[in-house]
């Protein structure tokens, strides 16, 4: 092996590892992500009234404290992280919509969810325009934080080690979400 081949092998090795992991986590074959994003309302319960991202909800800290329980407040308003494996939404597999626990804005659907094995509800894409991102340096290494576009509530972080076709892993705190099952009520 000459020097150039060695360099190429070193560059390719981590990429190959990543592709292998992502392939193993493929949620379903042949997913049309744009279609999932366009048709998300089909997974809302019949007659559900949900707010839109443009109806901004701004409350004071005290108003949020009244509206949220302590665990929700810690995550949504103080960018806390729930313990892995603590959310019942990890095992939620029914058709439906995952909305912000702070303001009810739909953020993801059941068709966007996959089992990442991390202990947090995970999604490979999101409802367009309903989440906003920012860089976060809390763990020294930069991460991409994301939050609800309507109320600003922190939801989680997005990483690039998710499954195809997007390669995204939206790693969400379950306590920051409310699940609206399409059938049969909560
Ligand atoms: Zn919200």
CSV table of C-alpha atoms and ligand atoms in Angstrom, one decimal:
chain,number,residue,atom,x,y,z
A,1,UNK,CA,0.0,0.0,0.0
A,2,UNK,CA,1.5,3.3,-1.0
A,3,UNK,CA,1.0,6.5,0.9
A,4,UNK,CA,-1.8,7.8,-1.2
A,5,UNK,CA,-3.8,4.5,-1.0
A,6,UNK,CA,-3.3,4.5,2.8
A,7,UNK,CA,-4.7,8.1,3.0
A,8,UNK,CA,-7.7,7.1,0.9
A,9,UNK,CA,-8.3,4.1,3.1
A,10,UNK,CA,-8.1,6.2,6.3
A,11,UNK,CA,-10.6,8.7,4.8
A,12,UNK,CA,-13.0,6.1,3.6
A,13,UNK,CA,-13.1,3.9,6.7
A,14,UNK,CA,-15.2,6.1,9.0
A,15,UNK,CA,-17.6,6.9,6.2
A,16,UNK,CA,-18.1,3.2,5.5
A,17,UNK,CA,-18.8,2.7,9.2
A,18,UNK,CA,-21.3,5.4,9.3
A,19,UNK,CA,-23.2,4.1,6.2
A,20,UNK,CA,-23.3,0.6,7.8
A,21,UNK,CA,-24.9,2.0,11.0
A,22,UNK,CA,-27.4,4.1,9.2
A,23,UNK,CA,-28.4,1.2,6.9
A,24,UNK,CA,-29.0,-1.1,10.0
A,25,UNK,CA,-31.4,1.6,11.3
A,26,UNK,CA,-33.4,2.0,8.1
A,27,UNK,CA,-37.0,2.5,9.3
A,28,UNK,CA,-38.8,1.4,6.1
A,29,UNK,CA,-37.8,0.9,2.5
A,30,UNK,CA,-38.4,3.6,-0.1
A,31,UNK,CA,-39.5,6.5,2.0
A,32,UNK,CA,-40.6,9.7,0.2
A,33,UNK,CA,-39.6,12.3,2.8
A,34,UNK,CA,-41.1,15.2,1.0
A,35,UNK,CA,-44.4,13.3,0.8
A,36,UNK,CA,-44.3,12.7,4.6
A,37,UNK,CA,-43.7,16.3,5.2
A,38,UNK,CA,-46.5,17.5,2.9
A,39,UNK,CA,-49.1,15.0,4.1
A,40,UNK,CA,-48.5,15.2,7.9
A,41,UNK,CA,-52.0,16.5,8.6
A,42,UNK,CA,-53.4,13.1,7.5
A,43,UNK,CA,-52.1,11.7,10.9
A,44,UNK,CA,-54.0,14.3,13.0
A,45,UNK,CA,-57.0,12.9,14.9
A,46,UNK,CA,-60.3,13.8,13.1
A,47,UNK,CA,-61.4,17.3,13.9
A,48,UNK,CA,-58.3,18.2,15.9
A,49,UNK,CA,-57.7,21.9,16.1
A,50,UNK,CA,-54.0,22.7,16.2
A,51,UNK,CA,-52.3,26.1,16.2
A,52,UNK,CA,-50.1,27.3,13.4
A,53,UNK,CA,-46.4,28.2,13.7
A,54,UNK,CA,-47.2,31.9,12.9
A,55,UNK,CA,-49.4,32.3,16.0
A,56,UNK,CA,-46.5,33.1,18.3
A,57,UNK,CA,-47.0,32.2,22.0
A,58,UNK,CA,-45.0,34.3,24.4
A,59,UNK,CA,-45.5,33.8,28.1
A,60,UNK,CA,-43.6,35.0,31.2
A,61,UNK,CA,-41.5,32.6,33.2
A,62,UNK,CA,-44.2,32.5,35.9
A,63,UNK,CA,-46.9,31.8,33.4
A,64,UNK,CA,-44.8,28.9,31.9
A,65,UNK,CA,-44.3,27.5,35.5
A,66,UNK,CA,-48.1,27.4,36.0
A,67,UNK,CA,-48.7,25.8,32.6
A,68,UNK,CA,-46.0,23.2,32.7
A,69,UNK,CA,-45.0,20.6,35.3
A,70,UNK,CA,-41.4,20.8,36.7
A,71,UNK,CA,-39.9,18.3,34.3
A,72,UNK,CA,-41.5,20.0,31.3
A,73,UNK,CA,-40.4,23.4,32.5
A,74,UNK,CA,-36.8,22.2,33.0
A,75,UNK,CA,-36.6,20.9,29.4
A,76,UNK,CA,-38.7,23.3,27.5
A,77,UNK,CA,-37.7,26.6,29.2
A,78,UNK,CA,-34.3,25.8,30.5
A,79,UNK,CA,-32.9,23.5,27.8
A,80,UNK,CA,-32.7,20.5,30.2
A,81,UNK,CA,-32.3,16.9,29.1
A,82,UNK,CA,-34.5,14.1,30.5
A,83,UNK,CA,-32.8,10.8,31.5
A,84,UNK,CA,-32.6,8.4,28.6
A,85,UNK,CA,-35.2,5.7,28.6
A,86,UNK,CA,-37.5,7.7,30.8
A,87,UNK,CA,-40.2,8.6,28.3
A,88,UNK,CA,-43.2,6.4,27.5
A,89,UNK,CA,-43.1,7.9,24.0
A,90,UNK,CA,-40.0,5.8,23.2
A,91,UNK,CA,-42.4,2.9,22.8
A,92,UNK,CA,-45.2,4.9,21.1
A,93,UNK,CA,-45.9,3.2,17.8
A,94,UNK,CA,-49.5,4.2,17.0
A,95,UNK,CA,-50.3,6.5,14.1
A,96,UNK,CA,-50.5,10.1,15.1
A,97,UNK,CA,-48.8,13.4,15.6
A,98,UNK,CA,-46.2,14.6,18.2
A,99,UNK,CA,-47.0,18.1,19.3
A,100,UNK,CA,-45.1,20.6,21.5
A,101,UNK,CA,-46.0,20.0,25.1
A,102,UNK,CA,-45.7,23.8,25.7
A,103,UNK,CA,-48.1,25.1,23.0
A,104,UNK,CA,-49.6,22.2,21.0
A,105,UNK,CA,-47.8,23.0,17.7
A,106,UNK,CA,-47.4,19.7,15.7
A,107,UNK,CA,-43.6,18.9,15.3
A,108,UNK,CA,-43.4,15.3,14.0
A,109,UNK,CA,-45.6,12.5,12.9
A,110,UNK,CA,-45.5,8.8,13.7
A,111,UNK,CA,-44.4,8.2,10.1
A,112,UNK,CA,-41.2,10.2,10.8
A,113,UNK,CA,-40.3,8.3,14.0
A,114,UNK,CA,-37.7,5.5,14.2
A,115,UNK,CA,-36.1,3.5,17.0
A,116,UNK,CA,-32.6,5.0,17.4
A,117,UNK,CA,-31.8,2.8,20.5
A,118,UNK,CA,-30.6,6.0,22.3
A,119,UNK,CA,-33.4,6.1,24.9
A,120,UNK,CA,-35.0,9.3,23.5
A,121,UNK,CA,-37.8,9.5,21.0
A,122,UNK,CA,-36.1,10.0,17.6
A,123,UNK,CA,-37.2,11.2,14.2
A,124,UNK,CA,-35.5,11.2,10.8
A,125,UNK,CA,-37.3,14.3,9.6
A,126,UNK,CA,-39.7,17.0,10.9
A,127,UNK,CA,-42.8,19.0,10.0
A,128,UNK,CA,-41.4,21.8,7.8
A,129,UNK,CA,-41.3,25.3,9.4
A,130,UNK,CA,-42.4,24.1,12.8
A,131,UNK,CA,-38.9,23.8,14.3
A,132,UNK,CA,-36.0,26.3,14.5
A,133,UNK,CA,-32.3,25.5,15.1
A,134,UNK,CA,-29.3,27.1,16.8
A,135,UNK,CA,-25.8,26.2,17.6
A,136,UNK,CA,-25.3,25.1,21.2
A,137,UNK,CA,-21.9,24.9,22.9
A,138,UNK,CA,-23.1,23.4,26.3
A,139,UNK,CA,-21.0,20.3,25.9
A,140,UNK,CA,-18.0,22.2,24.5
A,141,UNK,CA,-18.4,20.4,21.1
A,142,UNK,CA,-20.9,22.3,19.0
A,143,UNK,CA,-24.3,20.7,18.6
A,144,UNK,CA,-27.4,21.8,16.8
A,145,UNK,CA,-30.2,22.7,19.3
A,146,UNK,CA,-33.8,22.8,18.0
A,147,UNK,CA,-36.9,24.4,19.5
A,148,UNK,CA,-40.6,25.0,18.7
A,149,UNK,CA,-41.1,27.7,16.2
A,150,UNK,CA,-44.3,28.9,18.0
A,151,UNK,CA,-43.3,29.1,21.7
A,152,UNK,CA,-39.5,28.8,21.5
A,153,UNK,CA,-39.6,25.7,23.8
A,154,UNK,CA,-36.5,23.6,23.7
A,155,UNK,CA,-37.1,20.1,22.2
A,156,UNK,CA,-33.7,18.4,21.6
A,157,UNK,CA,-30.7,18.3,19.3
A,158,UNK,CA,-30.4,17.2,15.7
A,159,UNK,CA,-27.4,15.0,14.6
A,160,UNK,CA,-26.2,13.6,11.3
A,161,UNK,CA,-26.1,9.9,12.2
A,162,UNK,CA,-29.7,9.1,11.5
A,163,UNK,CA,-31.0,6.5,9.0
A,164,UNK,CA,-31.5,7.0,5.2
A,165,UNK,CA,-32.8,8.7,3.3
A,166,UNK,CA,-32.2,11.9,5.4
A,167,UNK,CA,-29.3,10.8,7.6
A,168,UNK,CA,-30.9,13.0,10.3
A,169,UNK,CA,-31.5,12.1,13.9
A,170,UNK,CA,-33.8,14.5,15.7
A,171,UNK,CA,-33.2,13.4,19.3
A,172,UNK,CA,-36.2,14.7,21.3
A,173,UNK,CA,-37.0,14.9,24.9
A,174,UNK,CA,-40.3,12.9,25.4
A,175,UNK,CA,-41.4,15.2,28.2
A,176,UNK,CA,-41.4,18.1,25.7
A,177,UNK,CA,-43.9,16.3,23.4
A,178,UNK,CA,-47.6,15.5,23.6
A,179,UNK,CA,-48.8,12.6,21.4
A,180,UNK,CA,-52.1,13.0,19.6
A,181,UNK,CA,-53.1,9.5,18.4
A,182,UNK,CA,-55.0,9.5,15.1
A,183,UNK,CA,-57.6,7.0,16.5
A,184,UNK,CA,-59.0,6.3,19.9
A,185,UNK,CA,-58.0,9.4,21.9
A,186,UNK,CA,-55.0,9.7,24.3
B,1,LIG,ZN1,-44.3,25.1,21.4
